[in-house]
Coordinates of C-alpha atoms in Angstrom, one line a residue:
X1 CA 25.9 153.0 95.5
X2 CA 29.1 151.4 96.6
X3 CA 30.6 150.9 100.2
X4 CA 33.0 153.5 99.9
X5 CA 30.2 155.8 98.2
X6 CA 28.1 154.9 101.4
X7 CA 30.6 154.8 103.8
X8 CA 31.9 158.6 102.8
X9 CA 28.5 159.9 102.9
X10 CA 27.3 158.6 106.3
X11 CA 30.5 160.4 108.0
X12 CA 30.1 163.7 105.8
X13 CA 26.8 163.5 107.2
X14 CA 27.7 162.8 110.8
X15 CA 30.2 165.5 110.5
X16 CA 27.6 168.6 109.5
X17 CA 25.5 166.6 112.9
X18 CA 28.4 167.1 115.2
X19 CA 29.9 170.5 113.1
X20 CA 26.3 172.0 112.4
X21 CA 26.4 175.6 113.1
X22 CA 23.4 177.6 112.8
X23 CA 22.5 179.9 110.2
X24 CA 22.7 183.8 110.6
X25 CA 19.5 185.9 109.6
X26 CA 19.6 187.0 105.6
X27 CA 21.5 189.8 104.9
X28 CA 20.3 193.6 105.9
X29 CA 20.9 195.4 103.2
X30 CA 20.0 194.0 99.4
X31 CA 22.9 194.0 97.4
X32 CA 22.1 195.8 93.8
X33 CA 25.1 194.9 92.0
X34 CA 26.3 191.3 91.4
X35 CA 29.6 190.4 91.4
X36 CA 28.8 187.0 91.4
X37 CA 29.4 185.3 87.6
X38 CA 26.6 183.5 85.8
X39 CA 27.8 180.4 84.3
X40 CA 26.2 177.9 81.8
X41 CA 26.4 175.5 79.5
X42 CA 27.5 178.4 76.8
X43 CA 30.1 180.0 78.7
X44 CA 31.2 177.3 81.8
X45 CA 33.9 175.8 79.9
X46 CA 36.0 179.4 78.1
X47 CA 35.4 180.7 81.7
X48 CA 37.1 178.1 83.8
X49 CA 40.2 177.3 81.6
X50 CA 40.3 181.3 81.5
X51 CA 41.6 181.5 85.3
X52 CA 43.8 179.9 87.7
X53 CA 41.6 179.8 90.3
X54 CA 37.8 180.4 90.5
X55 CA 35.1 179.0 92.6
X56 CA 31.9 178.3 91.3
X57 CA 28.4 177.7 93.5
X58 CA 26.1 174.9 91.9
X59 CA 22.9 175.5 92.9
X60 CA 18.9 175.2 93.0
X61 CA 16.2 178.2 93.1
X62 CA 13.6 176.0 94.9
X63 CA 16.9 175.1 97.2
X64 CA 16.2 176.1 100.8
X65 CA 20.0 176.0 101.8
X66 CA 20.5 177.9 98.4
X67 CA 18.3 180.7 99.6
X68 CA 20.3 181.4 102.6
X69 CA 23.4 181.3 101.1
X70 CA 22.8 183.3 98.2
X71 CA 23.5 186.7 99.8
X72 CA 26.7 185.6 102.1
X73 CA 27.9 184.2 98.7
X74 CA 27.2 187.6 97.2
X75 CA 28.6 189.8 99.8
X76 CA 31.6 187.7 100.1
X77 CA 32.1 188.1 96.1
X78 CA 32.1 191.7 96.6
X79 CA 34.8 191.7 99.0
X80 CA 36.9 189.4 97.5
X81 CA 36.8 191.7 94.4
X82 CA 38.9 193.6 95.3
X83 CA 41.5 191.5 96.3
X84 CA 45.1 191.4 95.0
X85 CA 44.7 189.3 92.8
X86 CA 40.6 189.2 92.9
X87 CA 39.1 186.0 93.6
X88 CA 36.3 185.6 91.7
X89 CA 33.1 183.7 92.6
X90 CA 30.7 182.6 89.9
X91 CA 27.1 180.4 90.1
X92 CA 25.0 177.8 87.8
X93 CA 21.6 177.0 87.9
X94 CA 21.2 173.5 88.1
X95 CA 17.5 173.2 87.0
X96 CA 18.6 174.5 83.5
X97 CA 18.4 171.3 81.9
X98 CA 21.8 172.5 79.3
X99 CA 23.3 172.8 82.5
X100 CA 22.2 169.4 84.3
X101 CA 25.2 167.5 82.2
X102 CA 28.1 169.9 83.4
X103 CA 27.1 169.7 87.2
X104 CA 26.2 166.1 87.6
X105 CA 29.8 165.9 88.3
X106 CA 30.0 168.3 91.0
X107 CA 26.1 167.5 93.1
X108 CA 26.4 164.3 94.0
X109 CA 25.7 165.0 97.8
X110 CA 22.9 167.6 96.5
X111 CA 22.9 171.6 96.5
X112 CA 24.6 173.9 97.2
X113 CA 27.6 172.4 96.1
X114 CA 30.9 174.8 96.5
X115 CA 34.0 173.4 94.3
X116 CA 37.1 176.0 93.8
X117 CA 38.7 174.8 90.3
X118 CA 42.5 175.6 89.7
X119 CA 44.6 175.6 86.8
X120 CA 42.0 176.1 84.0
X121 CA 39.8 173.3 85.6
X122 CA 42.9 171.0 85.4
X123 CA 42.3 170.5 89.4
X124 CA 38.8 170.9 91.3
X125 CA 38.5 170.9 94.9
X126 CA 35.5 171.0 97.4
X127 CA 35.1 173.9 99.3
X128 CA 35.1 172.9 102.7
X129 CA 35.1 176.7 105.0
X130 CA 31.8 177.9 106.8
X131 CA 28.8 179.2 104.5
X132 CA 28.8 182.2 106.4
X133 CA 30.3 185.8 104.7
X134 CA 33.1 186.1 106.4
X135 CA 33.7 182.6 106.7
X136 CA 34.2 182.1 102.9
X137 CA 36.1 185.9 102.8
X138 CA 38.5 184.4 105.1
X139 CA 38.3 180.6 103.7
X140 CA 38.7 181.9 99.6
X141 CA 41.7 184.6 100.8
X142 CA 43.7 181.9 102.3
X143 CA 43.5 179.4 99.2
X144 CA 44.2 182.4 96.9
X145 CA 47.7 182.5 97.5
X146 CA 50.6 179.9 97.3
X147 CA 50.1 176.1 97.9
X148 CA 53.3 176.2 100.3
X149 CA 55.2 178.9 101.9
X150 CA 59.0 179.5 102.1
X151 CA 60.3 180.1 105.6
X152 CA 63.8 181.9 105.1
X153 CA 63.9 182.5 109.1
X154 CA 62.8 181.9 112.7
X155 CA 60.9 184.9 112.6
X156 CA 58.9 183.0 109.2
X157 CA 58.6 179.9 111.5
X158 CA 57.0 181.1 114.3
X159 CA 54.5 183.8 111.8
X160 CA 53.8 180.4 109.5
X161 CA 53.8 177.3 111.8
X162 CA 50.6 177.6 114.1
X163 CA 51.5 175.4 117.5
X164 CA 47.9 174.5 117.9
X165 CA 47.3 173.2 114.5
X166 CA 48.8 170.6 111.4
X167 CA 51.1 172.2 109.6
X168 CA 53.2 170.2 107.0
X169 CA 56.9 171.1 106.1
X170 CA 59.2 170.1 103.1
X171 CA 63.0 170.5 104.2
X172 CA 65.1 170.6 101.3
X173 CA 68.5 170.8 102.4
X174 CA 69.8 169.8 98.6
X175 CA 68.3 170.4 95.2
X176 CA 65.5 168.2 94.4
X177 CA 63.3 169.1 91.1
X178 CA 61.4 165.3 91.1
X179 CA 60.9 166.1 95.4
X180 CA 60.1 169.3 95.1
X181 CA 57.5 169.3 92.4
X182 CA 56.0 166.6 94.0
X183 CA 55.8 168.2 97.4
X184 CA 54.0 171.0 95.6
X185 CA 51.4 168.9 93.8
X186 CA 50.7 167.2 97.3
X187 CA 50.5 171.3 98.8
X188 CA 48.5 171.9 96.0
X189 CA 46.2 169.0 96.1
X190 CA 45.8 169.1 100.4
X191 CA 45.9 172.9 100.9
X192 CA 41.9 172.9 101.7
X193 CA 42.9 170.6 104.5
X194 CA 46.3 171.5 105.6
X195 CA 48.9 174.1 106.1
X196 CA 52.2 173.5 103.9
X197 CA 55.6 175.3 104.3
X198 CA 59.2 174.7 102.8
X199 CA 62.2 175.6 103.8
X200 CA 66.3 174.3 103.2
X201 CA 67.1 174.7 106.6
X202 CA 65.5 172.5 109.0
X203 CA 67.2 174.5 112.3
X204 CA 64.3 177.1 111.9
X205 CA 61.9 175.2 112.3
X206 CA 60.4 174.7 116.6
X207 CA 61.0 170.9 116.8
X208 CA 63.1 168.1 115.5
X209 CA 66.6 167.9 114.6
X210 CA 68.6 168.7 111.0
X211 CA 68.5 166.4 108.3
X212 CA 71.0 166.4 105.3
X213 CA 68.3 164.5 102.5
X214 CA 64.9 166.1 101.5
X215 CA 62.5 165.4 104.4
X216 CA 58.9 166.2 105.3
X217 CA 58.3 166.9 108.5
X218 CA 54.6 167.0 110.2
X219 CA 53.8 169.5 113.2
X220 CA 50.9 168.6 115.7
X221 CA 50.1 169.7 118.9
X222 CA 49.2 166.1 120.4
X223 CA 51.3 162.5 120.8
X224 CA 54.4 163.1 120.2
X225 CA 54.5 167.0 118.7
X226 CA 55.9 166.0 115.4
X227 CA 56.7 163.0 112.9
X228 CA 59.5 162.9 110.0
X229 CA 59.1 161.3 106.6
X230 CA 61.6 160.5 103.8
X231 CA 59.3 159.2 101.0
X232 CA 58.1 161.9 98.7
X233 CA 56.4 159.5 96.6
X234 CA 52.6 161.5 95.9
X235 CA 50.3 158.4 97.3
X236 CA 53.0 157.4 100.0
X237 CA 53.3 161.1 101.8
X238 CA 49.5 161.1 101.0
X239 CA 49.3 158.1 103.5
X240 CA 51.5 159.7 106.0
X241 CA 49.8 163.0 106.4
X242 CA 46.5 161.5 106.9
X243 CA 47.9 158.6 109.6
X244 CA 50.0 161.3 111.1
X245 CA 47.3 163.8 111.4
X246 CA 44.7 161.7 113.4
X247 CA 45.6 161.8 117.3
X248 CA 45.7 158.6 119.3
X249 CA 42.3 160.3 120.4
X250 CA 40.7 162.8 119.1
X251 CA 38.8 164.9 121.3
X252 CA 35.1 166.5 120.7
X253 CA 34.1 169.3 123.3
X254 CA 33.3 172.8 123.1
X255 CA 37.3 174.2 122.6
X256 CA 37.0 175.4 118.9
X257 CA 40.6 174.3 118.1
X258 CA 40.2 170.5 119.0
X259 CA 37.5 170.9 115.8
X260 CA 40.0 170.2 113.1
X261 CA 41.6 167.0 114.7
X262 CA 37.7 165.5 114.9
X263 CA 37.6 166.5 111.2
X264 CA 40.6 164.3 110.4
X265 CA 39.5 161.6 112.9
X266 CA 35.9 161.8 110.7
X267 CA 37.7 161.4 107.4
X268 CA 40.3 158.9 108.2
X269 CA 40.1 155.6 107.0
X270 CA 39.2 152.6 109.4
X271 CA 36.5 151.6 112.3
X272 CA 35.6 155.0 113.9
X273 CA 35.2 154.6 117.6
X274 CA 33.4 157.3 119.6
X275 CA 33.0 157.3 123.6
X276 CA 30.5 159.8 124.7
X277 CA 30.1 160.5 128.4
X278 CA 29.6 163.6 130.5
X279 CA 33.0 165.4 130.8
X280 CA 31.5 167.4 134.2
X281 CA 31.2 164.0 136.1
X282 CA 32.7 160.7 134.1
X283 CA 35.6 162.1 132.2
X284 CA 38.3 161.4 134.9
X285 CA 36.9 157.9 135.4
X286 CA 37.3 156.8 131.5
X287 CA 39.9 159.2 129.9
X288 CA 42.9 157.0 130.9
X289 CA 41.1 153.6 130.4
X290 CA 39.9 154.9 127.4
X291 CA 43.1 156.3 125.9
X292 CA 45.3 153.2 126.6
X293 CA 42.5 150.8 124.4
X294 CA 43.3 153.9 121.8
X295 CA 47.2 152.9 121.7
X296 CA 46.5 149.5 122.0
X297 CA 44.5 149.4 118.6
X298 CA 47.2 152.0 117.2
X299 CA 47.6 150.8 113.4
X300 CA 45.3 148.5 113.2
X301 CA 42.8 150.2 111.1
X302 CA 40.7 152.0 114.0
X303 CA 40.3 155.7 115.4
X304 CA 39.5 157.0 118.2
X305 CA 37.2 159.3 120.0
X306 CA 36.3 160.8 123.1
X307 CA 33.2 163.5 123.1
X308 CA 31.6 165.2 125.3
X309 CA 28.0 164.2 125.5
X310 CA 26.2 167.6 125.6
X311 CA 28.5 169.3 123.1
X312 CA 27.7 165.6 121.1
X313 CA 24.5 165.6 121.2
X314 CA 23.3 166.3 117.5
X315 CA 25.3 163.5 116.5
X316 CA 24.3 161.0 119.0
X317 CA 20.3 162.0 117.5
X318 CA 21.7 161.6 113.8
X319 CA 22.1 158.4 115.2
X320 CA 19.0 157.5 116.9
X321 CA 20.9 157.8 120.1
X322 CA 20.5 159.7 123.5
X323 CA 22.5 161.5 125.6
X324 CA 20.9 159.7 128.7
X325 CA 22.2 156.6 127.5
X326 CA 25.8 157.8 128.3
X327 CA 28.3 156.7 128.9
X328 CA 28.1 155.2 125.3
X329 CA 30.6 154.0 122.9
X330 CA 29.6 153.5 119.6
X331 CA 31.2 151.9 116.8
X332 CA 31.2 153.0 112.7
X333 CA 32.7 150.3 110.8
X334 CA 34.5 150.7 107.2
X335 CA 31.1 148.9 105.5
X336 CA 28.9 151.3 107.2
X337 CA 27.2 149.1 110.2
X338 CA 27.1 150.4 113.5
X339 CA 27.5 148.7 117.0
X340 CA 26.4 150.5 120.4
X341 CA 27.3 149.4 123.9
X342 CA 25.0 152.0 126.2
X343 CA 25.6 152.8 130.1
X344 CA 29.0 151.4 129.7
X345 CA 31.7 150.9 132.0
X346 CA 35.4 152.0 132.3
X347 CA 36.7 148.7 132.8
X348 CA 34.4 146.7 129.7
X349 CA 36.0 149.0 127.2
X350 CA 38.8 146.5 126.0
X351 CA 36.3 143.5 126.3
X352 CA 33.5 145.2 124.3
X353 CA 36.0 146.1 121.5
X354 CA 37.5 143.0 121.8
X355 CA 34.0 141.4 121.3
X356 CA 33.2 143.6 118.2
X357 CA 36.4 142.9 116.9
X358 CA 35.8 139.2 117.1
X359 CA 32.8 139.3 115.2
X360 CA 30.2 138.7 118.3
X361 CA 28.5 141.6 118.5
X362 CA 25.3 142.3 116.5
X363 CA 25.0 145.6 114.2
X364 CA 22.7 148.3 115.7
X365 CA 19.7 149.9 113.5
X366 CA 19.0 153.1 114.4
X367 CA 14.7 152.6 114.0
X368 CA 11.6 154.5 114.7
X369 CA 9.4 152.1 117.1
X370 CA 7.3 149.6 115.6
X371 CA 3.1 151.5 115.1
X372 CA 0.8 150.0 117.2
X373 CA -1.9 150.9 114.9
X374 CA -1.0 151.0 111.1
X375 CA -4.4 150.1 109.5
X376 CA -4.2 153.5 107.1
X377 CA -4.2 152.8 103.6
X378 CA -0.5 154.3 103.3
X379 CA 1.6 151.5 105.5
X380 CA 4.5 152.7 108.3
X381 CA 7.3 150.8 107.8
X382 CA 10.4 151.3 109.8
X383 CA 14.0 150.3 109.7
X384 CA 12.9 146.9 112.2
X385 CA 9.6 146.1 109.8
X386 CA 11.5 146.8 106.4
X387 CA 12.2 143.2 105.6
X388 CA 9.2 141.6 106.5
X389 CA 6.7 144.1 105.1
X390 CA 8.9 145.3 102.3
X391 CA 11.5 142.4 101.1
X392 CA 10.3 139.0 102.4
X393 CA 6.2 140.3 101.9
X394 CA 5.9 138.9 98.4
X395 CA 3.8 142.0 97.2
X396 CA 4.5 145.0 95.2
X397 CA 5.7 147.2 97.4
X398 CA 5.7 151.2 96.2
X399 CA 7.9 152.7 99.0
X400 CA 8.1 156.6 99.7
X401 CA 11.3 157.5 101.5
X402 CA 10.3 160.7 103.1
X403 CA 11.3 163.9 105.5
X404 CA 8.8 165.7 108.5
X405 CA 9.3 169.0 107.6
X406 CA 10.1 168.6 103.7
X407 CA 7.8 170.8 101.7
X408 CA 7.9 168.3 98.8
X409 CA 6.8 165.4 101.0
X410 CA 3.9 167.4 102.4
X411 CA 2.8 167.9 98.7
X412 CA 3.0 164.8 97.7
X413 CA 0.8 163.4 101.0
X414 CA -2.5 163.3 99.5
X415 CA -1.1 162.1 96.2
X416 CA 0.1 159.0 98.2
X417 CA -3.0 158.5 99.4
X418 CA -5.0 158.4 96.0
X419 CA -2.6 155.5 95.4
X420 CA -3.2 153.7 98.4
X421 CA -7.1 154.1 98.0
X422 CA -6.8 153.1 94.4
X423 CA -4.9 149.8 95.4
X424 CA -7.1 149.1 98.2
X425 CA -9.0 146.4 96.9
X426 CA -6.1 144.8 95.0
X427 CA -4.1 142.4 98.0
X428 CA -1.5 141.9 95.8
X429 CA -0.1 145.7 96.1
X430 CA 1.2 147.5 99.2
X431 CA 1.5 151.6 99.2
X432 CA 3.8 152.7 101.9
X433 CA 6.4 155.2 103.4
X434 CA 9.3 155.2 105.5
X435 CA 11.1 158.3 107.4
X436 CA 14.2 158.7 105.9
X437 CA 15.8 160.9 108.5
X438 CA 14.6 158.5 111.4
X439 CA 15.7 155.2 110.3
X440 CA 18.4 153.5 108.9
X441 CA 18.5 152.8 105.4
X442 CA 20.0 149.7 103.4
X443 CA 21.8 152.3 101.0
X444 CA 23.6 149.1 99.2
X445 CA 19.9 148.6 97.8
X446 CA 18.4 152.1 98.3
X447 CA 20.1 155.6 96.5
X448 CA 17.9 157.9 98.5
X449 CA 20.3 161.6 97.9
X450 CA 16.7 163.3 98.9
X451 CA 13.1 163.7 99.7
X452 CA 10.5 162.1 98.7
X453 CA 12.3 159.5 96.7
X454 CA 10.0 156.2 95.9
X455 CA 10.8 152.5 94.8
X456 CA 8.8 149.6 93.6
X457 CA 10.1 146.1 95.2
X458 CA 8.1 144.0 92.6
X459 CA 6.7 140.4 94.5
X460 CA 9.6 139.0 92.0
X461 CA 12.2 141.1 94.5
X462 CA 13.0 143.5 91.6
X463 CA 13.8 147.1 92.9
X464 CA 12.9 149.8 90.5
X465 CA 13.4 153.7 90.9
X466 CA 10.9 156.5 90.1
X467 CA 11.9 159.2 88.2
X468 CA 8.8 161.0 86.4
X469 CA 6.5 163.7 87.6
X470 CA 4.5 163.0 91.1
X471 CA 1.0 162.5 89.5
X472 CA -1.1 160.3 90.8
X473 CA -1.8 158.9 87.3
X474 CA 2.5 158.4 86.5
X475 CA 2.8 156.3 89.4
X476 CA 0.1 154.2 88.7
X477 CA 1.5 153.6 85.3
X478 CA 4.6 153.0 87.4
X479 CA 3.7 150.6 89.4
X480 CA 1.2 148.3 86.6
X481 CA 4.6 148.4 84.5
X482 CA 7.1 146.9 87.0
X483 CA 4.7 145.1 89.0
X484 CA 5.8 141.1 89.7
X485 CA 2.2 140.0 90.2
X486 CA -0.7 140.3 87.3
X487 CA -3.5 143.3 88.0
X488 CA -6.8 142.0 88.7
X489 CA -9.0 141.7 85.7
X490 CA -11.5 144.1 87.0
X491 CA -8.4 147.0 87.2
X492 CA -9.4 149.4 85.0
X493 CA -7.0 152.4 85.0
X494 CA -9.8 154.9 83.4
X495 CA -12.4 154.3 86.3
X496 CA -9.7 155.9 89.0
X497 CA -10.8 158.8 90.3
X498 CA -8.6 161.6 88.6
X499 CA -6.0 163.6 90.8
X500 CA -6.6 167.4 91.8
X501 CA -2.8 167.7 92.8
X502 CA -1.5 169.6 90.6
X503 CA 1.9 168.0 88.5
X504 CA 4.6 168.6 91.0
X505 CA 7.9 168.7 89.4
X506 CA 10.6 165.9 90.2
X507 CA 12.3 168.0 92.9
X508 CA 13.8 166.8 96.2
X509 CA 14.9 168.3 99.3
X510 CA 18.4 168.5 100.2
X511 CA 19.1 165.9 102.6

């Protein structure tokens, strides 16, 4: 997997920790008629370039997250059914192996995946609303409509333009076609994001002056209110709405509103820099401080942060942090590594920065501590041990990256162990496990997109990825395959003890 690969997935992931909202209890009444489409592999491809929009739910039976969704997705579908025009929501089962080909595209951060395609497929967006009913009513009736809307009046300005959130106007005081059209592929292409208006008279609209040449023109309710542009190049006014749209510093607490300015902050490019203290006693003392380093660092490819601990406390534990370490600030860098200064101080913010910025700092792992005891024949490792016991051990390592709580993990326990106990005697083989959730991974070396996943590192340092079915008897095969070192002579594969786990299919749970 890639930096940005990496990079994009550790913020999506710290952005469900900090935007997590929990689940509402299954729907009271059982729905008997579907409106929900089934796709496949015989009809996905007529039924897509059949409508200009249509949103389509890849999913998993054996999917947890699935399960809950399935009947907010249905009674959403319903609703929307009847909408002018409907929207219609469809499904495809995953599992179906005639199927697997057609989603790969659209699962690569696992199931449920949500993608609304436009156009006859010609454009596919990710659905990005709540996974609650009304959530995705609201969500899919929005996006239903135009990209942009035409403001013709004051009265359309002040209905249209939203003071407390990003809305992004084209003024086109003369005829444009080349501006125009590419204004509305950027509406188009952004509308799950942002709110787009046009209009040819720029004295309607609540701030800035007239212009006599096609301009956009950005509304925000922080720094300085709104920002003009002039370049209606696609890439370049792609570039200014997502500069433009992060504040100087964004603010996490429990106001609802500030919500989609930390969403922007999370998917901006750049260092991210988060401050977390307690906004009933430390706010005062580091808001200012804080805020000027913000402007100070203004351009240079780093965003800014300022959250509440309490209301930031999921995403401090994504982390490995706590929120008795506040104040904290806590750095996310473009390649992924992470620096933490705890119990810091208003007037070290600069030099700490400064410090990281220089190159002087040293990355922080988030790691469970080291066992005391680890003398069972499956071996802890955790993020601090993984190079010595895994890379620099010059054995075969089998490594389990696993989940507490996953179901598939649990199953596969006393498999594990089988393999250990069948190693046992052979020094030249190490059976172990590592908690995913808990420790940082080196995802540069490791594509770990669930749980359990499990690699060999060979003693020759060669990494190799299972894929078959979780039998005790597979992964022994597994491992005598892609080994480094030779098996002992008196190995003899047939005088294992045979496995009573039953084959377990090469599932994983959703990370």
């Amino acid at each position: 997997m890639g930096k940005t690969s990496t990079i994009l997935s550790t913020l999506l992931v710290a952005l469900g920790a900090i935007c997590a909202v929990a689940a509402d209890d299954q729907a009271e009444n059982e729905i008997v008629e579907s409106f929900v489409w089934t796709l496949d592999h015989t009809n996905y491809s007529h039924i897509i370039s059949q409508h200009k929009m249509i949103v389509v739910e890849f999913y998993a039976p054996w999917c947890g997250y699935c399960q809950q969704l399935e009947p907010k997705y249905e009674e959403a579908a319903s609703v929307l059914n009847s909408h002018d025009p409907p929207v219609i929501l469809a499904k495809m089962d995953t599992t179906i192996p005639e199927n697997a080909e057609l989603a790969r595209n659209y699962t690569h951060n696992g199931v449920p995946s949500i993608k609304i395609f436009r156009n006859g497929g010609k454009t596919v967006h990710d659905y990005k609303g709540t996974r609650e009913t009304e959530g995705i009513i609201a969500y899919l009736r929005k996006h239903a409509g135009p990209a942009s809307l035409e403001i013709k009046s004051k009265e359309d300005a002040a209905s249209l333009i939203d003071e407390k959130k990003i809305v992004v106007a084209g003024i086109f005081p003369e005829l444009s076609l080349e501006k125009i059209q590419n204004f509305t592929a950027l509406a188009e292409d952004l509308r799950v994001d942002y709110d787009f208006v046009h209009t040819s008279d720029a004295k309607l609209l609540p701030r800035g002056g007239p212009v006599d040449k096609p301009t956009i023109r950005l509304f925000k309710p922080f720094d300085e209110l709104y920002a003009d542009f002039e370049d209606f190049q696609v890439e370049a006014m792609q570039n200014f709405i997502e500069e433009t749209s992060v504040p100087i510093m964004a603010i996490l607490d429990d106001n609802p509103e500030n919500q989609q300015f930390v969403n922007h902050f999370l998917h901006s490019p750049g260092d991210k820099v988060f401050l977390f203290v307690n906004f009933s006693t430390d706010v005062d003392a580091f808001k200012s401080k804080y805020y000027d380093v913000a402007v100070s660092y203004k351009g240079k490819e780093a965003n800014f942060l300022l959250g509440d601990a309490e209301t930031g406390k999921r995403a401090l534990q994504y982390f490995g942090l706590d929120t008795n370490q506040t104040p904290l600030i806590f750095v996310l860098d473009m390649d992924g590594s992470k620096y933490v200064q705890r119990h810091v101080q208003p007037d070290s913010l600069a030099s700490w920065l400064k410090d990281y910025k220089d190159g002087k700092l040293k990355p922080y792992l988030k790691s469970q501590p080291i066992p005391e005891v680890n003398d069972e024949p499956v071996k802890v490792v955790v993020a601090e041990t993984l190079e010595d016991m895994v890379f620099n051990s010059r054995k075969d390592v089998l490594l389990e990256f696993y989940r507490i709580g996953c179901k598939y993990c649990e199953e596969f326990a006393p498999v594990l162990d089988e393999i250990a106990l069948s190693f046992e005697k052979d020094p030249d083989v190490l059976i172990a496990k590592i908690d995913g959730a808990e420790n940082d991974i080196p995802r540069d070396q490791f594509e770990v997109q669930g749980f359990p996943t499990l690699y060999l590192k060979s003693a020759t340092g060669r990494l190799s990825r299972f894929e078959g079915n979780r039998t005790k008897e597979a992964i022994i095969e597994f491992i005598q395959t892609n080994r480094g070192t030779p098996a002992p002579s008196n190995f003899v594969k047939s005088d294992l003890p045979v496995s009573e786990q039953a084959q377990t299919d090469p599932v994983k749970d959703e990370l």
